[in-house]
Short mmCIF file of C-alpha atoms and ligand atoms in Angstrom, two decimals:
data_model
loop_
_atom_site.label_atom_id
_atom_site.label_comp_id
_atom_site.label_asym_id
_atom_site.label_seq_id
_atom_site.Cartn_x
_atom_site.Cartn_y
_atom_site.Cartn_z
CA MET A 1 23.43 72.11 -28.34
CA SER A 2 21.63 69.04 -26.74
CA GLY A 3 18.11 69.05 -25.32
CA GLN A 4 17.36 68.62 -21.60
CA PHE A 5 15.46 65.67 -20.15
CA ILE A 6 12.59 66.59 -17.69
CA THR A 7 10.60 63.74 -15.83
CA ILE A 8 7.29 64.27 -14.01
CA GLU A 9 6.60 61.83 -11.17
CA GLY A 10 4.02 61.34 -8.51
CA ILE A 11 1.04 58.78 -7.47
CA GLU A 12 -2.23 58.57 -9.66
CA CYS A 13 -4.18 61.62 -10.14
CA VAL A 14 -1.76 64.37 -8.89
CA GLY A 15 -1.99 66.15 -12.43
CA LYS A 16 1.31 64.75 -14.11
CA SER A 17 -0.15 65.10 -17.60
CA THR A 18 -1.71 68.56 -17.31
CA ASN A 19 1.56 69.59 -15.98
CA ALA A 20 3.48 67.98 -18.72
CA LYS A 21 1.58 70.00 -21.24
CA PHE A 22 2.22 73.30 -18.99
CA ILE A 23 5.84 72.60 -19.15
CA GLU A 24 5.76 71.86 -22.94
CA SER A 25 3.89 75.31 -23.63
CA THR A 26 6.25 77.13 -21.11
CA LEU A 27 9.26 75.89 -23.09
CA ASN A 28 7.71 76.44 -26.53
CA LYS A 29 6.97 80.05 -25.55
CA LYS A 30 10.73 80.52 -24.86
CA GLY A 31 11.59 79.01 -28.59
CA TYR A 32 12.61 75.54 -27.36
CA LYS A 33 11.50 72.44 -29.38
CA THR A 34 9.82 69.87 -27.22
CA LEU A 35 8.64 66.15 -27.13
CA VAL A 36 6.20 65.02 -24.47
CA THR A 37 6.36 61.20 -23.94
CA ARG A 38 5.66 58.59 -21.32
CA GLU A 39 6.25 55.51 -19.62
CA PRO A 40 5.43 52.90 -19.61
CA GLY A 41 5.18 53.20 -23.33
CA GLY A 42 6.72 55.89 -25.63
CA SER A 43 7.77 53.69 -28.43
CA GLY A 44 5.74 51.11 -30.43
CA VAL A 45 6.83 48.21 -28.56
CA GLY A 46 6.52 50.29 -25.36
CA GLU A 47 3.07 50.87 -26.00
CA LYS A 48 2.27 47.09 -26.39
CA ILE A 49 4.19 46.43 -23.16
CA ARG A 50 2.07 49.23 -21.22
CA ASN A 51 -1.04 47.28 -22.47
CA ILE A 52 0.41 43.84 -20.76
CA LEU A 53 1.51 45.83 -17.72
CA LEU A 54 -1.91 47.58 -17.07
CA PHE A 55 -4.45 45.05 -18.38
CA GLU A 56 -3.08 41.71 -17.78
CA LYS A 57 -5.14 39.65 -15.32
CA LYS A 58 -4.22 40.72 -11.71
CA ASP A 59 -2.21 37.76 -10.64
CA THR A 60 -0.41 36.66 -13.99
CA LEU A 61 2.60 38.93 -13.55
CA SER A 62 4.94 38.64 -10.76
CA PRO A 63 6.71 41.95 -9.34
CA MET A 64 9.96 40.95 -10.96
CA THR A 65 8.17 40.08 -14.38
CA GLU A 66 6.58 43.70 -14.13
CA LEU A 67 9.98 45.28 -13.47
CA LEU A 68 11.71 43.53 -16.27
CA LEU A 69 8.90 44.54 -18.68
CA LEU A 70 9.21 48.08 -17.68
CA PHE A 71 13.08 48.18 -18.19
CA ALA A 72 12.52 46.34 -21.55
CA ALA A 73 10.02 49.08 -22.61
CA ARG A 74 12.57 51.74 -21.16
CA GLU A 75 15.63 50.47 -22.97
CA LYS A 76 13.74 50.86 -26.39
CA HIS A 77 12.25 54.30 -25.21
CA ILE A 78 15.64 55.57 -24.28
CA ASN A 79 17.65 54.54 -27.35
CA GLU A 80 14.98 54.92 -30.01
CA ILE A 81 13.13 58.13 -28.75
CA ILE A 82 14.55 59.97 -25.91
CA LYS A 83 18.25 59.99 -26.80
CA PRO A 84 17.76 60.92 -30.46
CA ALA A 85 15.32 63.63 -29.57
CA LEU A 86 17.91 65.10 -27.05
CA GLU A 87 20.81 64.94 -29.43
CA SER A 88 18.78 66.76 -32.14
CA GLY A 89 18.46 69.75 -29.50
CA THR A 90 14.83 68.72 -28.50
CA TRP A 91 13.83 69.07 -24.80
CA VAL A 92 12.13 65.71 -23.67
CA ILE A 93 9.33 65.95 -21.06
CA CYS A 94 8.60 62.42 -19.93
CA ASP A 95 5.49 61.44 -17.79
CA ARG A 96 7.07 59.14 -15.46
CA PHE A 97 10.47 57.24 -15.81
CA THR A 98 12.81 55.04 -13.63
CA ASP A 99 11.78 56.80 -10.24
CA ALA A 100 8.32 55.41 -10.75
CA SER A 101 10.06 51.74 -11.01
CA PHE A 102 11.67 52.55 -7.54
CA ALA A 103 8.47 53.89 -6.20
CA TYR A 104 6.09 51.31 -7.50
CA GLN A 105 8.16 48.23 -7.93
CA GLY A 106 10.79 48.99 -5.25
CA PHE A 107 8.59 50.25 -2.56
CA GLY A 108 5.04 49.52 -3.59
CA ARG A 109 5.76 45.84 -4.66
CA GLU A 110 8.40 45.85 -2.00
CA LEU A 111 11.18 44.39 -4.44
CA GLY A 112 13.57 46.90 -2.70
CA PHE A 113 15.87 49.61 -3.99
CA ASP A 114 18.77 47.45 -4.99
CA LYS A 115 17.05 45.14 -7.38
CA VAL A 116 15.66 48.25 -9.29
CA ASN A 117 19.02 49.92 -9.14
CA LYS A 118 20.93 47.04 -10.75
CA LEU A 119 18.56 47.03 -13.63
CA LYS A 120 18.81 50.85 -13.81
CA VAL A 121 22.66 50.66 -14.05
CA LEU A 122 22.53 47.79 -16.70
CA ILE A 123 20.06 49.76 -18.98
CA GLN A 124 20.77 53.49 -18.35
CA LYS A 125 24.48 53.44 -17.33
CA ASP A 126 24.78 57.02 -16.09
CA PHE A 127 21.78 58.44 -18.27
CA GLU A 128 19.51 60.30 -15.91
CA PRO A 129 16.91 62.96 -16.06
CA ASP A 130 18.46 66.56 -15.73
CA LEU A 131 15.34 67.38 -13.59
CA THR A 132 12.63 65.52 -12.01
CA ILE A 133 9.33 67.11 -10.67
CA LEU A 134 7.89 65.24 -8.06
CA LEU A 135 4.06 66.17 -7.68
CA ASP A 136 3.16 65.04 -4.13
CA ALA A 137 -0.18 65.08 -2.37
CA PRO A 138 -1.74 63.26 0.67
CA LEU A 139 -3.59 60.05 -0.36
CA GLU A 140 -7.02 61.74 0.77
CA VAL A 141 -6.56 64.42 -1.91
CA ILE A 142 -5.82 61.84 -4.51
CA THR A 143 -8.65 59.75 -3.56
CA SER A 144 -11.13 62.52 -3.83
CA ARG A 145 -9.72 63.25 -7.14
CA ARG A 146 -9.50 59.71 -8.42
CA LYS A 147 -11.71 58.21 -11.26
CA LEU A 148 -10.89 54.40 -10.85
CA ASN A 149 -10.19 52.36 -13.86
CA PRO A 150 -10.90 48.84 -12.03
CA ASN A 151 -9.32 46.84 -14.92
CA ASP A 152 -6.03 48.72 -14.50
CA ARG A 153 -3.70 46.37 -12.53
CA PHE A 154 -2.14 49.54 -10.58
CA GLU A 155 -5.30 51.50 -9.98
CA SER A 156 -6.94 48.49 -8.42
CA GLU A 157 -4.31 48.33 -5.60
CA ASP A 158 -5.24 49.19 -2.13
CA ARG A 159 -4.40 52.20 0.01
CA LYS A 160 -1.38 50.69 1.75
CA PHE A 161 0.14 50.03 -1.70
CA PHE A 162 -0.14 53.62 -2.64
CA GLU A 163 1.09 54.75 0.95
CA ARG A 164 4.25 52.68 0.31
CA VAL A 165 4.69 54.35 -3.33
CA ARG A 166 4.21 58.01 -1.98
CA ASN A 167 6.53 57.42 0.85
CA GLY A 168 9.03 55.72 -1.53
CA TYR A 169 8.94 58.85 -3.88
CA LEU A 170 9.56 61.13 -0.88
CA GLU A 171 12.54 58.86 0.17
CA LEU A 172 13.84 59.07 -3.41
CA ALA A 173 13.58 62.79 -3.20
CA GLN A 174 15.88 62.80 -0.15
CA ILE A 175 18.48 60.60 -1.86
CA PHE A 176 18.54 62.31 -5.13
CA LYS A 177 18.08 65.94 -3.58
CA ASP A 178 19.75 67.90 -6.49
CA ARG A 179 17.59 66.26 -9.23
CA ILE A 180 14.30 65.60 -7.58
CA LYS A 181 12.17 68.75 -6.73
CA VAL A 182 9.08 68.13 -4.55
CA ILE A 183 5.95 70.25 -5.34
CA ASP A 184 2.86 70.25 -3.33
CA ALA A 185 0.24 69.07 -5.56
CA SER A 186 -2.60 69.47 -3.26
CA LYS A 187 -2.47 73.35 -3.80
CA ASP A 188 -4.35 75.09 -6.33
CA ILE A 189 -3.37 74.58 -10.02
CA ASN A 190 -2.12 78.09 -10.51
CA ASP A 191 0.08 77.87 -7.52
CA VAL A 192 1.44 74.51 -8.57
CA GLN A 193 2.17 75.82 -12.18
CA ASP A 194 3.90 79.02 -10.71
CA GLN A 195 6.30 76.70 -8.85
CA ILE A 196 6.87 74.56 -12.02
CA LYS A 197 7.42 77.90 -14.02
CA THR A 198 10.08 78.90 -11.42
CA LEU A 199 11.96 75.57 -11.70
CA ILE A 200 11.88 75.72 -15.63
CA ASN A 201 12.91 79.37 -15.74
CA GLU A 202 15.98 78.40 -13.43
CA MET A 203 16.70 75.47 -15.67
CA VAL A 204 16.71 77.68 -18.78
CA ARG A 205 18.87 80.43 -17.22
CA ASP A 206 21.46 77.62 -16.15
CA LYS A 207 21.67 76.27 -19.81
CA LEU A 208 22.23 79.91 -21.32
P1 LIG B 301 0.11 56.34 -15.83
O1 LIG B 301 -1.23 55.84 -15.73
O2 LIG B 301 0.51 57.32 -15.02
O3 LIG B 301 0.43 56.58 -17.33
O4 LIG B 301 1.01 54.95 -15.51
C1 LIG B 301 0.61 53.68 -15.67
C2 LIG B 301 0.93 53.09 -14.35
O5 LIG B 301 1.97 52.26 -14.46
C3 LIG B 301 0.93 53.68 -13.08
O6 LIG B 301 -0.06 53.02 -12.29
C4 LIG B 301 2.11 53.39 -12.53
C5 LIG B 301 2.84 52.19 -13.21
N1 LIG B 301 4.25 52.37 -13.29
C6 LIG B 301 4.91 51.50 -12.55
O7 LIG B 301 4.40 50.76 -11.86
N2 LIG B 301 6.45 51.52 -12.75
C7 LIG B 301 7.04 52.21 -13.59
O8 LIG B 301 8.21 52.24 -13.85
C8 LIG B 301 6.36 53.05 -14.52
C9 LIG B 301 6.80 54.00 -15.41
C10 LIG B 301 4.88 53.08 -14.18
#
């Protein structure tokens, strides 16, 4: 039996990594093998590409270069790490995936949905997450939680950029209603994790 592919999305500081670990421990308690990974990154080359994407000087990468680098890393990640793990029965939990390219490059950088979608079709064909958890919170909540890394090309963006990204994510959740589940991440952590647990329990039940 193959594993399931779960992705976690949202803008900076909504608690993606904490909740990735929470999903992992929830699944481990039920006896499932898991792998937590992330994008950009996840493979050796992917982590090198991540360094370029995050730490190159601000104006050296055009939005399209950025998008192509993300998909270059993603192609390796899918074929070398994610698919083999799923095929061996491991559940894969990925901190960001292609929805981030729609939200950040499509909406944030204003490349538009279609360009991102063309690359998605080329690289992924019909490969999609089984479940995407979108942790959503107003920018005010994020700003108060944020520890900025001023050298990171994304975190040094302005408020308007993050508004486009957040609204982009919410638009994606409308388009892909069956796959993307939105959770209010401004709530207390226990409340957020109760909602996540419910989604995971439903998923496990459906696979039995
Ligand atoms: P992280 O800090 O959540 O690991 O993500 C690093 C940055 O990469 C984050 O600011 C969002 C950005 N990113 C994109 O712009 N497009 C993508 O497709 C992915 C996966 C991440």
